[in-house]
Amino acid sequence: MPVYRDEGVVLRTHKLGEADRIVTLLTREHGKVRAVAKGVRRTGSKFGARLEPFMVADLQLYEGRSLDVINQAETLASYGALIAADYASYTAATVMVETADKLTESEGSLQQYLLLVGALRALSRHDHDATLILDSYLLRSLSLAGWAPSFFDCARCQAPGPHQHMVVQLGGVVCDACSPPGSPRLEPSVITLLAALLTGDWAAADASDDSLRSRASGVVAAYTQWHLERGLRSLIHVSRERAQ
């Protein structure tokens, strides 16, 4: 049975039998991997805590027919406890790992892996507001997957911008000639924030107010769920927290 080593971030876990757990990982070199961690739910498990959601670990695995088997796990970054201690960070991280789970398959995606690990690190350190980190992650992960939004030139005919009509089905802002009847028009300040989140311009993003962030988040949520074609179950909890 082939043995391989990789580092990965834990996306989710499921119980298996009385003491085992199925762990879904986004790895650095092997893409998404589902593997069995045997005995990790026992009190004396030597690496159970290293295989919780949001943890980054160095792993040794045996390649199996349907599920691989985790033989060793050493912690590389312990983000789980820090993220779980803050509700806004926890709900944002939950959306991130669900998105990564849906965007990635068995083929490797180093950029997606590094993006997710960087976003989880930023959440654990409270580098920026949790909703800003989440929205930036969503826009950038979709871009890596081939759905980069346009927030300047027309997404349909490429007419030079700026434009204000936002149509998620067409890939971003569109010119007056391409905009369907009734398409919403965004304020320039909202489009500027969206562009900052996409490019990682944190000075501009951090300077935005709560009202602007809320409107931008609505656009990001609509864009994400349209292109994933399946709703993000965890996103509703983030939306409820923002509304409080």
PDB file of N, CA and C in Angstrom, residues 97-174:
ATOM      1  N   VAL A  97     -14.163  26.908   4.819  1.00  0.00           N
ATOM      2  CA  VAL A  97     -13.845  25.493   4.610  1.00  0.00           C
ATOM      3  C   VAL A  97     -14.939  24.809   3.793  1.00  0.00           C
ATOM      4  N   GLU A  98     -16.191  25.245   3.937  1.00  0.00           N
ATOM      5  CA  GLU A  98     -17.259  24.677   3.100  1.00  0.00           C
ATOM      6  C   GLU A  98     -17.039  25.060   1.641  1.00  0.00           C
ATOM      7  N   THR A  99     -16.635  26.298   1.405  1.00  0.00           N
ATOM      8  CA  THR A  99     -16.346  26.738   0.039  1.00  0.00           C
ATOM      9  C   THR A  99     -15.180  25.961  -0.552  1.00  0.00           C
ATOM     10  N   ALA A 100     -14.102  25.818   0.222  1.00  0.00           N
ATOM     11  CA  ALA A 100     -12.939  25.058  -0.252  1.00  0.00           C
ATOM     12  C   ALA A 100     -13.319  23.624  -0.565  1.00  0.00           C
ATOM     13  N   ASP A 101     -14.193  23.049   0.239  1.00  0.00           N
ATOM     14  CA  ASP A 101     -14.644  21.680   0.025  1.00  0.00           C
ATOM     15  C   ASP A 101     -15.362  21.554  -1.317  1.00  0.00           C
ATOM     16  N   LYS A 102     -16.151  22.557  -1.672  1.00  0.00           N
ATOM     17  CA  LYS A 102     -16.932  22.494  -2.904  1.00  0.00           C
ATOM     18  C   LYS A 102     -16.127  22.886  -4.137  1.00  0.00           C
ATOM     19  N   LEU A 103     -15.099  23.692  -3.960  1.00  0.00           N
ATOM     20  CA  LEU A 103     -14.322  24.173  -5.099  1.00  0.00           C
ATOM     21  C   LEU A 103     -13.197  23.227  -5.516  1.00  0.00           C
ATOM     22  N   THR A 104     -12.748  22.396  -4.608  1.00  0.00           N
ATOM     23  CA  THR A 104     -11.560  21.584  -4.883  1.00  0.00           C
ATOM     24  C   THR A 104     -11.914  20.104  -4.971  1.00  0.00           C
ATOM     25  N   GLU A 105     -11.150  19.391  -5.784  1.00  0.00           N
ATOM     26  CA  GLU A 105     -11.314  17.945  -5.915  1.00  0.00           C
ATOM     27  C   GLU A 105      -9.964  17.274  -5.677  1.00  0.00           C
ATOM     28  N   SER A 106      -9.770  16.099  -6.242  1.00  0.00           N
ATOM     29  CA  SER A 106      -8.573  15.327  -5.945  1.00  0.00           C
ATOM     30  C   SER A 106      -7.303  15.924  -6.554  1.00  0.00           C
ATOM     31  N   GLU A 107      -7.457  16.693  -7.647  1.00  0.00           N
ATOM     32  CA  GLU A 107      -6.259  17.282  -8.231  1.00  0.00           C
ATOM     33  C   GLU A 107      -5.719  18.383  -7.320  1.00  0.00           C
ATOM     34  N   GLY A 108      -4.410  18.504  -7.287  1.00  0.00           N
ATOM     35  CA  GLY A 108      -3.786  19.476  -6.405  1.00  0.00           C
ATOM     36  C   GLY A 108      -4.089  20.909  -6.813  1.00  0.00           C
ATOM     37  N   SER A 109      -4.175  21.780  -5.826  1.00  0.00           N
ATOM     38  CA  SER A 109      -4.384  23.205  -6.073  1.00  0.00           C
ATOM     39  C   SER A 109      -3.614  23.971  -5.009  1.00  0.00           C
ATOM     40  N   LEU A 110      -2.332  24.192  -5.272  1.00  0.00           N
ATOM     41  CA  LEU A 110      -1.484  24.859  -4.295  1.00  0.00           C
ATOM     42  C   LEU A 110      -2.005  26.247  -3.960  1.00  0.00           C
ATOM     43  N   GLN A 111      -2.474  26.996  -4.960  1.00  0.00           N
ATOM     44  CA  GLN A 111      -2.959  28.355  -4.713  1.00  0.00           C
ATOM     45  C   GLN A 111      -4.183  28.352  -3.803  1.00  0.00           C
ATOM     46  N   GLN A 112      -5.115  27.421  -4.035  1.00  0.00           N
ATOM     47  CA  GLN A 112      -6.290  27.332  -3.162  1.00  0.00           C
ATOM     48  C   GLN A 112      -5.872  26.974  -1.743  1.00  0.00           C
ATOM     49  N   TYR A 113      -4.922  26.069  -1.609  1.00  0.00           N
ATOM     50  CA  TYR A 113      -4.446  25.670  -0.288  1.00  0.00           C
ATOM     51  C   TYR A 113      -3.824  26.853   0.449  1.00  0.00           C
ATOM     52  N   LEU A 114      -2.927  27.555  -0.216  1.00  0.00           N
ATOM     53  CA  LEU A 114      -2.251  28.684   0.423  1.00  0.00           C
ATOM     54  C   LEU A 114      -3.229  29.799   0.760  1.00  0.00           C
ATOM     55  N   LEU A 115      -4.220  30.019  -0.116  1.00  0.00           N
ATOM     56  CA  LEU A 115      -5.218  31.054   0.143  1.00  0.00           C
ATOM     57  C   LEU A 115      -6.028  30.728   1.396  1.00  0.00           C
ATOM     58  N   LEU A 116      -6.465  29.476   1.520  1.00  0.00           N
ATOM     59  CA  LEU A 116      -7.253  29.086   2.686  1.00  0.00           C
ATOM     60  C   LEU A 116      -6.436  29.180   3.967  1.00  0.00           C
ATOM     61  N   VAL A 117      -5.223  28.675   3.952  1.00  0.00           N
ATOM     62  CA  VAL A 117      -4.382  28.730   5.153  1.00  0.00           C
ATOM     63  C   VAL A 117      -4.120  30.182   5.553  1.00  0.00           C
ATOM     64  N   GLY A 118      -3.858  31.037   4.576  1.00  0.00           N
ATOM     65  CA  GLY A 118      -3.631  32.450   4.868  1.00  0.00           C
ATOM     66  C   GLY A 118      -4.851  33.125   5.454  1.00  0.00           C
ATOM     67  N   ALA A 119      -6.037  32.783   4.943  1.00  0.00           N
ATOM     68  CA  ALA A 119      -7.274  33.373   5.459  1.00  0.00           C
ATOM     69  C   ALA A 119      -7.544  32.909   6.883  1.00  0.00           C
ATOM     70  N   LEU A 120      -7.332  31.623   7.164  1.00  0.00           N
ATOM     71  CA  LEU A 120      -7.522  31.116   8.524  1.00  0.00           C
ATOM     72  C   LEU A 120      -6.529  31.746   9.490  1.00  0.00           C
ATOM     73  N   ARG A 121      -5.295  31.944   9.036  1.00  0.00           N
ATOM     74  CA  ARG A 121      -4.296  32.613   9.870  1.00  0.00           C
ATOM     75  C   ARG A 121      -4.736  34.032  10.200  1.00  0.00           C
ATOM     76  N   ALA A 122      -5.236  34.748   9.196  1.00  0.00           N
ATOM     77  CA  ALA A 122      -5.684  36.121   9.416  1.00  0.00           C
ATOM     78  C   ALA A 122      -6.854  36.168  10.395  1.00  0.00           C
ATOM     79  N   LEU A 123      -7.778  35.203  10.294  1.00  0.00           N
ATOM     80  CA  LEU A 123      -8.899  35.151  11.239  1.00  0.00           C
ATOM     81  C   LEU A 123      -8.403  34.892  12.657  1.00  0.00           C
ATOM     82  N   SER A 124      -7.480  33.967  12.815  1.00  0.00           N
ATOM     83  CA  SER A 124      -6.995  33.615  14.151  1.00  0.00           C
ATOM     84  C   SER A 124      -6.266  34.775  14.813  1.00  0.00           C
ATOM     85  N   ARG A 125      -5.647  35.629  13.987  1.00  0.00           N
ATOM     86  CA  ARG A 125      -4.893  36.778  14.516  1.00  0.00           C
ATOM     87  C   ARG A 125      -5.730  38.043  14.579  1.00  0.00           C
ATOM     88  N   HIS A 126      -6.955  38.000  14.071  1.00  0.00           N
ATOM     89  CA  HIS A 126      -7.818  39.178  13.985  1.00  0.00           C
ATOM     90  C   HIS A 126      -7.120  40.312  13.230  1.00  0.00           C
ATOM     91  N   ASP A 127      -6.469  39.952  12.118  1.00  0.00           N
ATOM     92  CA  ASP A 127      -5.756  40.951  11.327  1.00  0.00           C
ATOM     93  C   ASP A 127      -6.694  42.011  10.764  1.00  0.00           C
ATOM     94  N   HIS A 128      -7.918  41.588  10.410  1.00  0.00           N
ATOM     95  CA  HIS A 128      -8.933  42.487   9.860  1.00  0.00           C
ATOM     96  C   HIS A 128     -10.285  42.018  10.370  1.00  0.00           C
ATOM     97  N   ASP A 129     -11.322  42.785  10.076  1.00  0.00           N
ATOM     98  CA  ASP A 129     -12.673  42.365  10.429  1.00  0.00           C
ATOM     99  C   ASP A 129     -12.961  41.009   9.776  1.00  0.00           C
ATOM    100  N   ALA A 130     -13.620  40.126  10.512  1.00  0.00           N
ATOM    101  CA  ALA A 130     -13.847  38.767  10.022  1.00  0.00           C
ATOM    102  C   ALA A 130     -14.639  38.734   8.716  1.00  0.00           C
ATOM    103  N   THR A 131     -15.619  39.621   8.580  1.00  0.00           N
ATOM    104  CA  THR A 131     -16.414  39.610   7.351  1.00  0.00           C
ATOM    105  C   THR A 131     -15.598  40.079   6.150  1.00  0.00           C
ATOM    106  N   LEU A 132     -14.669  40.988   6.371  1.00  0.00           N
ATOM    107  CA  LEU A 132     -13.796  41.417   5.275  1.00  0.00           C
ATOM    108  C   LEU A 132     -12.887  40.275   4.825  1.00  0.00           C
ATOM    109  N   ILE A 133     -12.322  39.561   5.794  1.00  0.00           N
ATOM    110  CA  ILE A 133     -11.458  38.428   5.453  1.00  0.00           C
ATOM    111  C   ILE A 133     -12.255  37.379   4.686  1.00  0.00           C
ATOM    112  N   LEU A 134     -13.467  37.101   5.143  1.00  0.00           N
ATOM    113  CA  LEU A 134     -14.311  36.116   4.467  1.00  0.00           C
ATOM    114  C   LEU A 134     -14.624  36.536   3.038  1.00  0.00           C
ATOM    115  N   ASP A 135     -15.081  37.773   2.861  1.00  0.00           N
ATOM    116  CA  ASP A 135     -15.468  38.219   1.525  1.00  0.00           C
ATOM    117  C   ASP A 135     -14.277  38.254   0.578  1.00  0.00           C
ATOM    118  N   SER A 136     -13.129  38.648   1.081  1.00  0.00           N
ATOM    119  CA  SER A 136     -11.922  38.627   0.260  1.00  0.00           C
ATOM    120  C   SER A 136     -11.577  37.195  -0.137  1.00  0.00           C
ATOM    121  N   TYR A 137     -11.668  36.278   0.818  1.00  0.00           N
ATOM    122  CA  TYR A 137     -11.387  34.878   0.513  1.00  0.00           C
ATOM    123  C   TYR A 137     -12.339  34.343  -0.555  1.00  0.00           C
ATOM    124  N   LEU A 138     -13.619  34.624  -0.419  1.00  0.00           N
ATOM    125  CA  LEU A 138     -14.595  34.105  -1.377  1.00  0.00           C
ATOM    126  C   LEU A 138     -14.312  34.613  -2.790  1.00  0.00           C
ATOM    127  N   LEU A 139     -14.066  35.904  -2.923  1.00  0.00           N
ATOM    128  CA  LEU A 139     -13.796  36.471  -4.244  1.00  0.00           C
ATOM    129  C   LEU A 139     -12.525  35.892  -4.849  1.00  0.00           C
ATOM    130  N   ARG A 140     -11.506  35.746  -4.040  1.00  0.00           N
ATOM    131  CA  ARG A 140     -10.218  35.270  -4.562  1.00  0.00           C
ATOM    132  C   ARG A 140     -10.236  33.768  -4.845  1.00  0.00           C
ATOM    133  N   SER A 141     -10.940  32.996  -4.028  1.00  0.00           N
ATOM    134  CA  SER A 141     -11.021  31.556  -4.288  1.00  0.00           C
ATOM    135  C   SER A 141     -11.832  31.282  -5.549  1.00  0.00           C
ATOM    136  N   LEU A 142     -12.899  32.046  -5.769  1.00  0.00           N
ATOM    137  CA  LEU A 142     -13.672  31.905  -7.007  1.00  0.00           C
ATOM    138  C   LEU A 142     -12.830  32.302  -8.211  1.00  0.00           C
ATOM    139  N   SER A 143     -12.013  33.322  -8.059  1.00  0.00           N
ATOM    140  CA  SER A 143     -11.134  33.747  -9.153  1.00  0.00           C
ATOM    141  C   SER A 143     -10.154  32.637  -9.520  1.00  0.00           C
ATOM    142  N   LEU A 144      -9.578  31.988  -8.502  1.00  0.00           N
ATOM    143  CA  LEU A 144      -8.658  30.886  -8.763  1.00  0.00           C
ATOM    144  C   LEU A 144      -9.351  29.720  -9.448  1.00  0.00           C
ATOM    145  N   ALA A 145     -10.648  29.573  -9.173  1.00  0.00           N
ATOM    146  CA  ALA A 145     -11.418  28.484  -9.775  1.00  0.00           C
ATOM    147  C   ALA A 145     -11.894  28.816 -11.188  1.00  0.00           C
ATOM    148  N   GLY A 146     -11.616  30.037 -11.657  1.00  0.00           N
ATOM    149  CA  GLY A 146     -11.988  30.408 -13.014  1.00  0.00           C
ATOM    150  C   GLY A 146     -13.166  31.345 -13.135  1.00  0.00           C
ATOM    151  N   TRP A 147     -13.661  31.867 -12.002  1.00  0.00           N
ATOM    152  CA  TRP A 147     -14.813  32.769 -12.014  1.00  0.00           C
ATOM    153  C   TRP A 147     -14.432  34.139 -11.461  1.00  0.00           C
ATOM    154  N   ALA A 148     -13.389  34.727 -12.009  1.00  0.00           N
ATOM    155  CA  ALA A 148     -12.946  36.037 -11.535  1.00  0.00           C
ATOM    156  C   ALA A 148     -13.977  37.098 -11.892  1.00  0.00           C
ATOM    157  N   PRO A 149     -14.490  37.852 -10.920  1.00  0.00           N
ATOM    158  CA  PRO A 149     -15.468  38.894 -11.223  1.00  0.00           C
ATOM    159  C   PRO A 149     -14.787  40.138 -11.784  1.00  0.00           C
ATOM    160  N   SER A 150     -15.534  40.882 -12.562  1.00  0.00           N
ATOM    161  CA  SER A 150     -15.051  42.169 -13.064  1.00  0.00           C
ATOM    162  C   SER A 150     -15.741  43.285 -12.294  1.00  0.00           C
ATOM    163  N   PHE A 151     -14.958  44.183 -11.740  1.00  0.00           N
ATOM    164  CA  PHE A 151     -15.520  45.323 -11.021  1.00  0.00           C
ATOM    165  C   PHE A 151     -15.122  46.652 -11.668  1.00  0.00           C
ATOM    166  N   PHE A 152     -14.736  46.595 -12.950  1.00  0.00           N
ATOM    167  CA  PHE A 152     -14.399  47.835 -13.658  1.00  0.00           C
ATOM    168  C   PHE A 152     -14.908  47.791 -15.104  1.00  0.00           C
ATOM    169  N   ASP A 153     -14.261  47.000 -15.953  1.00  0.00           N
ATOM    170  CA  ASP A 153     -14.730  46.870 -17.338  1.00  0.00           C
ATOM    171  C   ASP A 153     -15.976  45.996 -17.391  1.00  0.00           C
ATOM    172  N   CYS A 154     -16.750  46.144 -18.475  1.00  0.00           N
ATOM    173  CA  CYS A 154     -17.970  45.365 -18.627  1.00  0.00           C
ATOM    174  C   CYS A 154     -17.637  43.876 -18.698  1.00  0.00           C
ATOM    175  N   ALA A 155     -18.286  43.080 -17.850  1.00  0.00           N
ATOM    176  CA  ALA A 155     -18.017  41.647 -17.798  1.00  0.00           C
ATOM    177  C   ALA A 155     -18.494  40.925 -19.047  1.00  0.00           C
ATOM    178  N   ARG A 156     -19.368  41.571 -19.820  1.00  0.00           N
ATOM    179  CA  ARG A 156     -19.923  40.901 -21.006  1.00  0.00           C
ATOM    180  C   ARG A 156     -19.223  41.315 -22.301  1.00  0.00           C
ATOM    181  N   CYS A 157     -19.079  42.608 -22.531  1.00  0.00           N
ATOM    182  CA  CYS A 157     -18.503  43.067 -23.805  1.00  0.00           C
ATOM    183  C   CYS A 157     -17.129  43.705 -23.626  1.00  0.00           C
ATOM    184  N   GLN A 158     -16.658  43.783 -22.374  1.00  0.00           N
ATOM    185  CA  GLN A 158     -15.342  44.343 -22.039  1.00  0.00           C
ATOM    186  C   GLN A 158     -15.219  45.834 -22.342  1.00  0.00           C
ATOM    187  N   ALA A 159     -16.341  46.525 -22.470  1.00  0.00           N
ATOM    188  CA  ALA A 159     -16.285  47.968 -22.649  1.00  0.00           C
ATOM    189  C   ALA A 159     -15.594  48.594 -21.440  1.00  0.00           C
ATOM    190  N   PRO A 160     -14.662  49.537 -21.677  1.00  0.00           N
ATOM    191  CA  PRO A 160     -13.918  50.126 -20.563  1.00  0.00           C
ATOM    192  C   PRO A 160     -14.844  50.746 -19.514  1.00  0.00           C
ATOM    193  N   GLY A 161     -14.506  50.532 -18.249  1.00  0.00           N
ATOM    194  CA  GLY A 161     -15.298  51.070 -17.151  1.00  0.00           C
ATOM    195  C   GLY A 161     -14.835  52.457 -16.744  1.00  0.00           C
ATOM    196  N   PRO A 162     -15.387  52.919 -15.626  1.00  0.00           N
ATOM    197  CA  PRO A 162     -16.181  52.144 -14.663  1.00  0.00           C
ATOM    198  C   PRO A 162     -17.651  52.014 -15.053  1.00  0.00           C
ATOM    199  N   HIS A 163     -18.270  50.931 -14.576  1.00  0.00           N
ATOM    200  CA  HIS A 163     -19.705  50.693 -14.763  1.00  0.00           C
ATOM    201  C   HIS A 163     -20.329  50.420 -13.406  1.00  0.00           C
ATOM    202  N   GLN A 164     -21.652  50.579 -13.322  1.00  0.00           N
ATOM    203  CA  GLN A 164     -22.320  50.465 -12.031  1.00  0.00           C
ATOM    204  C   GLN A 164     -23.374  49.380 -11.958  1.00  0.00           C
ATOM    205  N   HIS A 165     -23.811  48.832 -13.084  1.00  0.00           N
ATOM    206  CA  HIS A 165     -24.807  47.762 -13.038  1.00  0.00           C
ATOM    207  C   HIS A 165     -24.124  46.453 -12.660  1.00  0.00           C
ATOM    208  N   MET A 166     -24.630  45.792 -11.611  1.00  0.00           N
ATOM    209  CA  MET A 166     -24.044  44.532 -11.149  1.00  0.00           C
ATOM    210  C   MET A 166     -24.961  43.382 -11.521  1.00  0.00           C
ATOM    211  N   VAL A 167     -24.437  42.434 -12.288  1.00  0.00           N
ATOM    212  CA  VAL A 167     -25.208  41.259 -12.697  1.00  0.00           C
ATOM    213  C   VAL A 167     -24.348  40.028 -12.418  1.00  0.00           C
ATOM    214  N   VAL A 168     -24.633  39.327 -11.327  1.00  0.00           N
ATOM    215  CA  VAL A 168     -23.778  38.206 -10.930  1.00  0.00           C
ATOM    216  C   VAL A 168     -23.777  37.107 -11.987  1.00  0.00           C
ATOM    217  N   GLN A 169     -24.891  36.942 -12.676  1.00  0.00           N
ATOM    218  CA  GLN A 169     -24.967  35.885 -13.689  1.00  0.00           C
ATOM    219  C   GLN A 169     -24.030  36.149 -14.867  1.00  0.00           C
ATOM    220  N   LEU A 170     -23.683  37.404 -15.106  1.00  0.00           N
ATOM    221  CA  LEU A 170     -22.796  37.760 -16.212  1.00  0.00           C
ATOM    222  C   LEU A 170     -21.341  37.920 -15.778  1.00  0.00           C
ATOM    223  N   GLY A 171     -21.086  37.860 -14.466  1.00  0.00           N
ATOM    224  CA  GLY A 171     -19.706  37.884 -14.006  1.00  0.00           C
ATOM    225  C   GLY A 171     -19.221  39.194 -13.428  1.00  0.00           C
ATOM    226  N   GLY A 172     -20.116  40.105 -13.066  1.00  0.00           N
ATOM    227  CA  GLY A 172     -19.669  41.350 -12.449  1.00  0.00           C
ATOM    228  C   GLY A 172     -20.441  42.547 -12.954  1.00  0.00           C
ATOM    229  N   VAL A 173     -19.747  43.690 -13.023  1.00  0.00           N
ATOM    230  CA  VAL A 173     -20.418  44.907 -13.495  1.00  0.00           C
ATOM    231  C   VAL A 173     -20.517  44.869 -15.016  1.00  0.00           C
ATOM    232  N   VAL A 174     -21.584  45.477 -15.534  1.00  0.00           N
ATOM    233  CA  VAL A 174     -21.796  45.535 -16.983  1.00  0.00           C
ATOM    234  C   VAL A 174     -22.170  46.960 -17.377  1.00  0.00           C
TER     235      VAL A 174
END
